[in-house]
Coordinates of C-alpha atoms and ligand atoms in Angstrom, one line a residue:
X9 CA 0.0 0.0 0.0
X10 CA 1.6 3.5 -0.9
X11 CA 2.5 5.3 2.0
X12 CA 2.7 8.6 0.4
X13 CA -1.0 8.5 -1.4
X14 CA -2.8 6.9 1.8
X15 CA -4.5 3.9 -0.9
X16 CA -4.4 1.7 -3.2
X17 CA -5.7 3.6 -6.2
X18 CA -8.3 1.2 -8.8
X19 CA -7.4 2.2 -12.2
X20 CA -10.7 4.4 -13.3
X21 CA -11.9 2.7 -16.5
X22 CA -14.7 3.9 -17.9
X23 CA -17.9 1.8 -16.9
X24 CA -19.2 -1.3 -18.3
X25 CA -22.5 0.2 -20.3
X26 CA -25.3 -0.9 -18.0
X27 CA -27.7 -0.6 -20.9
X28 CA -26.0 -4.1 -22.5
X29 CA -27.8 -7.2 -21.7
X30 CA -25.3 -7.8 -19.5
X31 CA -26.2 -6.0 -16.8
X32 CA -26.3 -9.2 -14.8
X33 CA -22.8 -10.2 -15.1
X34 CA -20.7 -10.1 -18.0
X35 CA -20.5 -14.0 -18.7
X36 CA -24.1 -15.4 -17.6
X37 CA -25.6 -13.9 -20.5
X38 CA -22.6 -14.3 -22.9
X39 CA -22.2 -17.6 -23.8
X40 CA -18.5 -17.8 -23.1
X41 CA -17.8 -20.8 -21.9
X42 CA -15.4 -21.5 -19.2
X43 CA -14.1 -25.0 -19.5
X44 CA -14.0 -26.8 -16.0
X45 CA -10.6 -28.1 -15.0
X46 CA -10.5 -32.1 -14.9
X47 CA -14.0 -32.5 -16.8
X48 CA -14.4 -33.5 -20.2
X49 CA -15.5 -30.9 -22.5
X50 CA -18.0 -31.2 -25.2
X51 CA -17.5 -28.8 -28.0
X52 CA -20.5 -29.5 -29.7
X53 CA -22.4 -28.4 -27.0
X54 CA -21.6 -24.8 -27.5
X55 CA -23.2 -22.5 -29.2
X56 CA -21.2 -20.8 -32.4
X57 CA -24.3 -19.0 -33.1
X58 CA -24.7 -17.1 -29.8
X59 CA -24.8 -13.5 -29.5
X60 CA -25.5 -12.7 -25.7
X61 CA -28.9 -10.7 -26.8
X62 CA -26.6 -8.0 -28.3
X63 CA -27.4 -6.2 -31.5
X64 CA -24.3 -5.3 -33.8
X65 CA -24.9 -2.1 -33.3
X66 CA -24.7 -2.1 -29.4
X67 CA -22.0 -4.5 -29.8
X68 CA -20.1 -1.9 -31.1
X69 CA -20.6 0.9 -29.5
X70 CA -20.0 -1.6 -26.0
X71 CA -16.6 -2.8 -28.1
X72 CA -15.1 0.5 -27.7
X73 CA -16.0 0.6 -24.3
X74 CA -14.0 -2.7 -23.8
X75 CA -11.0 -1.1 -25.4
X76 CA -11.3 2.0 -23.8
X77 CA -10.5 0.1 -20.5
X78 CA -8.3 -2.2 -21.6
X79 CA -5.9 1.0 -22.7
X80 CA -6.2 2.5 -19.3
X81 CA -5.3 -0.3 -17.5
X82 CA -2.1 -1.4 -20.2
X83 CA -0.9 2.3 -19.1
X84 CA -0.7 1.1 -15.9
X85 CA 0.4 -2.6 -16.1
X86 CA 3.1 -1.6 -18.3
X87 CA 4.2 1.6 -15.5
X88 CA 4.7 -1.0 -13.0
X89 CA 6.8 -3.6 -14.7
X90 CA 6.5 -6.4 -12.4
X91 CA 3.8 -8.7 -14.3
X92 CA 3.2 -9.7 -17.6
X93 CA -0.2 -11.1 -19.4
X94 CA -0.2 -13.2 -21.9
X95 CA -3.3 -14.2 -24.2
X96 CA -3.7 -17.1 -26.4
X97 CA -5.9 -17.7 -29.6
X98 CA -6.6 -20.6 -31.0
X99 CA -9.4 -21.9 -33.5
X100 CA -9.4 -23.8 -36.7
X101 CA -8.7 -21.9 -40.1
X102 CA -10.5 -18.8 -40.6
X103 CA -11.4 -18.8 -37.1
X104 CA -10.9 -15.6 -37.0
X105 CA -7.6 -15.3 -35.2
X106 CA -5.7 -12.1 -36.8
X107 CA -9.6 -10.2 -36.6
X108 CA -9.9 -10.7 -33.0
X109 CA -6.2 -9.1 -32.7
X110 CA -6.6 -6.3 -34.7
X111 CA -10.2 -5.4 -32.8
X112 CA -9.6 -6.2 -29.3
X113 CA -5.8 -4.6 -29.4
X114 CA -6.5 -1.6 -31.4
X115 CA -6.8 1.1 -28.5
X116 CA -3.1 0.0 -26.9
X117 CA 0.2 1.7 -27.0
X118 CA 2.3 -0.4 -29.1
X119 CA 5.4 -0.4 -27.1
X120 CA 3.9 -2.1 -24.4
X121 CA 2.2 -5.2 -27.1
X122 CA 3.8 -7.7 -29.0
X123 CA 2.3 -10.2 -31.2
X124 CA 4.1 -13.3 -32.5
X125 CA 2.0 -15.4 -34.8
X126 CA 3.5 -19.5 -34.8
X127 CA 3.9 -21.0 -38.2
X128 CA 5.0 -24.3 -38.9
X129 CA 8.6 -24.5 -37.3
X130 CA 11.5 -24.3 -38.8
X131 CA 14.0 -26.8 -38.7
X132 CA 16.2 -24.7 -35.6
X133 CA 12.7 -24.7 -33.6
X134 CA 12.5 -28.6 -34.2
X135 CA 16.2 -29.4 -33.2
X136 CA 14.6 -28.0 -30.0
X137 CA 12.3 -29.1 -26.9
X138 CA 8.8 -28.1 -28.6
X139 CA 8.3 -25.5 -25.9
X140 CA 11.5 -24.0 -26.6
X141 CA 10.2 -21.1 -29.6
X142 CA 6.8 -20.1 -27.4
X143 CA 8.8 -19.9 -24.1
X144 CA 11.4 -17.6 -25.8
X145 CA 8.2 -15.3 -26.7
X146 CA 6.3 -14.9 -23.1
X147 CA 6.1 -11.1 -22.9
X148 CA 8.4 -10.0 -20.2
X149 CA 7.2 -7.6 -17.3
X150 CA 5.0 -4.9 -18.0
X151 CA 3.9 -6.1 -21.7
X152 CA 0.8 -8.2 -23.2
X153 CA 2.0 -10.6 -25.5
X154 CA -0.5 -11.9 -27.9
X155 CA -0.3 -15.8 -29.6
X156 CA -1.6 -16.3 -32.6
X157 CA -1.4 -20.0 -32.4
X158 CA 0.9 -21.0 -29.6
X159 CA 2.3 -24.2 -28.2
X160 CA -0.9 -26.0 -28.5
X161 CA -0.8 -26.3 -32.2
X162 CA 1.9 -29.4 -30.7
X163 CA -1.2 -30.7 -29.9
X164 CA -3.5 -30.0 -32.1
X165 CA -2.0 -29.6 -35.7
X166 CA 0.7 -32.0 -34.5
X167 CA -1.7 -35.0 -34.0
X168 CA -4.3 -34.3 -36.7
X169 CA -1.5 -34.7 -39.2
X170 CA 0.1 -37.3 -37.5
X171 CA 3.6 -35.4 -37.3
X172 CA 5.1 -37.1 -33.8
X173 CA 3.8 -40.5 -32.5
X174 CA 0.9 -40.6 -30.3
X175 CA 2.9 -41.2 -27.2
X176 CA 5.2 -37.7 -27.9
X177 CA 2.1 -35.8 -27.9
X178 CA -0.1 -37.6 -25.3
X179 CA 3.2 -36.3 -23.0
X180 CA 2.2 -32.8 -24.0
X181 CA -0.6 -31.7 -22.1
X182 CA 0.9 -32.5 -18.5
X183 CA 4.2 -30.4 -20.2
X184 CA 1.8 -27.8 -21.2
X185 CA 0.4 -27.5 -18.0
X186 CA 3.6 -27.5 -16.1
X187 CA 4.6 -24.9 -18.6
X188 CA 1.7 -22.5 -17.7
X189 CA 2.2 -23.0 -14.1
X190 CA 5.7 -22.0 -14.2
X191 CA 4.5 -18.9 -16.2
X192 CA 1.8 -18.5 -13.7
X193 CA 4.2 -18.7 -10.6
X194 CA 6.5 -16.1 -12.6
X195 CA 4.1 -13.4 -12.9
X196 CA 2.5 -13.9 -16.2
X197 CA -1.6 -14.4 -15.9
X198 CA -2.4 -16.9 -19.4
X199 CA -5.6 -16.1 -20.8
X200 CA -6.6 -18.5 -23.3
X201 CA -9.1 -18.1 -26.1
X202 CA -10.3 -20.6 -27.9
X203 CA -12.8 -19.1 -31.2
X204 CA -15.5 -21.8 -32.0
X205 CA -17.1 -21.7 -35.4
X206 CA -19.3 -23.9 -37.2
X207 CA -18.2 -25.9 -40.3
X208 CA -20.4 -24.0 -42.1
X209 CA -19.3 -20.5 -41.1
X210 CA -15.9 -21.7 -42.3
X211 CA -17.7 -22.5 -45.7
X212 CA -18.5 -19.5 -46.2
X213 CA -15.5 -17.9 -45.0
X214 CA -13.4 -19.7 -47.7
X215 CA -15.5 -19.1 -50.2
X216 CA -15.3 -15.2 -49.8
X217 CA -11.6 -15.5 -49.5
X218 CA -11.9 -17.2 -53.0
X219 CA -14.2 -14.4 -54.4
X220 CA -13.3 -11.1 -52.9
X221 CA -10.3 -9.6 -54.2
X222 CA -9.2 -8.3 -51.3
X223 CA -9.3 -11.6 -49.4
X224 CA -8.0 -14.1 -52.0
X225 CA -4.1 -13.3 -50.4
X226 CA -5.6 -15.1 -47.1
X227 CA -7.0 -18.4 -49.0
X228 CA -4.3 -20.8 -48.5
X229 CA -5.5 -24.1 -50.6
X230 CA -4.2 -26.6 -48.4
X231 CA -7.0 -24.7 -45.8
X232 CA -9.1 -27.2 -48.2
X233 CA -7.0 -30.4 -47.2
X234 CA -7.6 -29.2 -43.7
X235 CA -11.0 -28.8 -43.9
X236 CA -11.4 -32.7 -44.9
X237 CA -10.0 -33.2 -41.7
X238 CA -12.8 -30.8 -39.6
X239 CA -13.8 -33.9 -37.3
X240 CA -10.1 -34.4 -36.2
X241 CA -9.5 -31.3 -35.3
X242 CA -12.4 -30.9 -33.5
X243 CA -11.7 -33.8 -31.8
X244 CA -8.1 -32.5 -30.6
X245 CA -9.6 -29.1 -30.1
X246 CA -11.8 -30.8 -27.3
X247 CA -9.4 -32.5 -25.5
X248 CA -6.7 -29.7 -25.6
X249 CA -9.4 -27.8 -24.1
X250 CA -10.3 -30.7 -21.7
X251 CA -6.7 -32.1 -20.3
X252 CA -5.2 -28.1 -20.5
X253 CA -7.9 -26.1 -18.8
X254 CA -6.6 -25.7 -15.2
X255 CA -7.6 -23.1 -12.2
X256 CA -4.6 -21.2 -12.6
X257 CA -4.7 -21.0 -16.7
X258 CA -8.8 -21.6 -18.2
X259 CA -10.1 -22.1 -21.2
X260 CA -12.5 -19.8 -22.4
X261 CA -14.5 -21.4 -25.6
X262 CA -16.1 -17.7 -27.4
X263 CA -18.9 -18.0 -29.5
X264 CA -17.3 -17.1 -33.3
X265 CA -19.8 -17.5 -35.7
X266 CA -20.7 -13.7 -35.4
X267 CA -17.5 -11.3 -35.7
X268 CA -18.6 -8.5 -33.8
X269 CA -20.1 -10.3 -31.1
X270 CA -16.8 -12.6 -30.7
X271 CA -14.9 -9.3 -30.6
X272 CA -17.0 -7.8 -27.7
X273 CA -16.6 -11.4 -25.4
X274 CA -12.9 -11.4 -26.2
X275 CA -11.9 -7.4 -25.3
X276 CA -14.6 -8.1 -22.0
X277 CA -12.9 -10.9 -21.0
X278 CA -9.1 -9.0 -21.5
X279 CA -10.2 -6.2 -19.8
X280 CA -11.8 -7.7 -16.3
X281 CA -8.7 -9.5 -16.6
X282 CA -6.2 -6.7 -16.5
X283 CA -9.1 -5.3 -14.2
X284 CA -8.6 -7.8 -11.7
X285 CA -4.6 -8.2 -12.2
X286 CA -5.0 -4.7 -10.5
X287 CA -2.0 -3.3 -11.9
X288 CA -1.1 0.0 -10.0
X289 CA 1.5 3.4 -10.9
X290 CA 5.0 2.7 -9.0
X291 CA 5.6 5.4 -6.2
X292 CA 7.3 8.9 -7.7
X293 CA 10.8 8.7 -6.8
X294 CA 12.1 10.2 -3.5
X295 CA 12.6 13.9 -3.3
X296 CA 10.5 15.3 -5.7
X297 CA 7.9 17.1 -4.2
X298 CA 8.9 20.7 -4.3
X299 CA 10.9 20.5 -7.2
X300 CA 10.9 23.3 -10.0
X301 CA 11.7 22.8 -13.3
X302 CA 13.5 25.5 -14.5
Ligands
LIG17 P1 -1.6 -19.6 -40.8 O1 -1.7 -19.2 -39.4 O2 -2.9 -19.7 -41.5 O3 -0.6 -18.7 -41.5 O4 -1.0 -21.1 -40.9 C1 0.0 -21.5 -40.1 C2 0.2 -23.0 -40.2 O5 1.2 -23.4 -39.4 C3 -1.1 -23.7 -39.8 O6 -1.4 -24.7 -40.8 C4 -0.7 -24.4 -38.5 O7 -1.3 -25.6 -38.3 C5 0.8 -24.6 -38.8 N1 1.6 -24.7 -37.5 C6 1.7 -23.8 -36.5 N2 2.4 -24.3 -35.5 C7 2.7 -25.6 -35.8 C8 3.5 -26.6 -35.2 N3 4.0 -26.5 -34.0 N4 3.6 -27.8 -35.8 C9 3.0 -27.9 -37.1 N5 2.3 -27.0 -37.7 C10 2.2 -25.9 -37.1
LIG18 MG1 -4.3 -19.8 -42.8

């Protein structure tokens, strides 16, 4: 507690909108999905669809609200430089990864974000253990680091296409886990979203990327190949979600199907986040008071 203000100061964000339909709590009506540690997790279960009552137009206008706090409180996370968040995406291709980062992360100062988007590995990153290139890329004190596919494509990816044995990646999740926990115990809170959409939203997805101008640099043809193997993945995606959801580092499943809604669970979810991280100004340095700048 600072001595020399008398309290612990809450970072004033601007208010949550009371007019939303979430005026009873921001994830009863949202259809987020928290994934309980040690159950099994049915994916199917969730709703893509969902849009927490919200029209896009409210959506919006609650989105920049979302952002608006999430800024405030960077300021001070990144002013006090002892903790770290870090927030994970995953979802199958055109998801809507690289969206959700450019919506949720607009309002923040750049210097205190990075954003390291995991390809397939290059042949240095596989000489290593497979944590070794996300490990290297946890955001040091103060920042938010952003994944844009992360370690558990070594689960995911990994064991769709049947790139290391089943017994290498079975090993994974407890390493994940241990993994997270040692990030954890070190200051950094993991948020993890995972982006659910239907097989027909992705569909439709691809064939605008084939259509639109614009979009056609995104369609990447082997995203067909992929596709063929939908049930695969989301039978990886499940138990990923399942075996890696822990109390210290949840999953949170977001309803996809609708861009703008996804956007407003995701920046909600970042903010009471950073809200609850509580990240407070340092104390001004000795001797100041009085001084004149001349
Ligand atoms: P994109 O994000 O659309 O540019 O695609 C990146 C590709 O890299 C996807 O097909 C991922 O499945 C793949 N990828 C990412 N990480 C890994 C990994 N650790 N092992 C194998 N493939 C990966
Ligand atoms: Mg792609």
């Amino acid at each position: 507690m600072s001595k020399k203000h008398g309290k612990r100061h809450r970072a004033a964000t601007p208010a949550a909108d009371d007019a939303t339909p979430w005026q009873d709590g921001p994830r009863a009506a949202s259809g987020i999905v928290t994934v309980v540690p040690g159950q099994a997790f049915d994916l199917g279960a969730v709703d893509s669809d969902a849009d927490g009552g919200f029209e896009k137009e409210a959506a919006g206008a609650a989105l920049k609200v979302e952002r608006e706090r999430i800024s405030v409180l960077q300021e001070r996370l990144y002013a006090e430089r002892k903790r770290s968040l870090l927030v994970v995406f995953q979802a199958i291709d055109t998801g809507g990864k690289d969206g959700t980062i450019r919506n949720v992360f607009k309002g923040v100062n750049p210097q205190g974000c990075r954003v390291w988007s995991f390809k397939v590995p290059s042949s240095d990153e596989l000489d290593q253990d497979f944590l070794w290139r996300y490990h290297a890329k946890v955001p040091g004190r103060g920042l938010i680091g952003v994944f844009n596919r992360s370690h558990y494509e070594d689960v995911l990816a990994v064991r769709v296409k049947e790139l290391v044995p089943e017994t290498v990646w079975r090993e994974r999740y407890g390493l994940i886990n241990d993994f997270e926990r040692l990030l954890t115990l070190s200051g950094v809170t993991v948020l993890k979203f995972f982006l659910h959409i239907s097989k027909d939203k992705q569909k439709e997805r691809l064939e605008s990327r084939l259509a639109e101008p614009d979009k056609a640099w995104k369609f990447d043809p082997a995203d067909l190949t992929e596709r063929k193997s939908w049930d695969a993945y989301q039978a990886a995606f499940a138990d990923a979600l399942a075996r890696c959801s822990t109390p210290y580092a949840p999953w949170h499943v977001v309803p996809a199907n609708r861009k703008w809604y996804r956007n407003l669970v995701v920046s909600r979810t970042v903010a009471d986040t950073l809200e609850a991280m509580d990240p407070q100004f340092p104390e001004p340095k000795d001797g100041i008071a009085g001084l004149k700048v001349v």
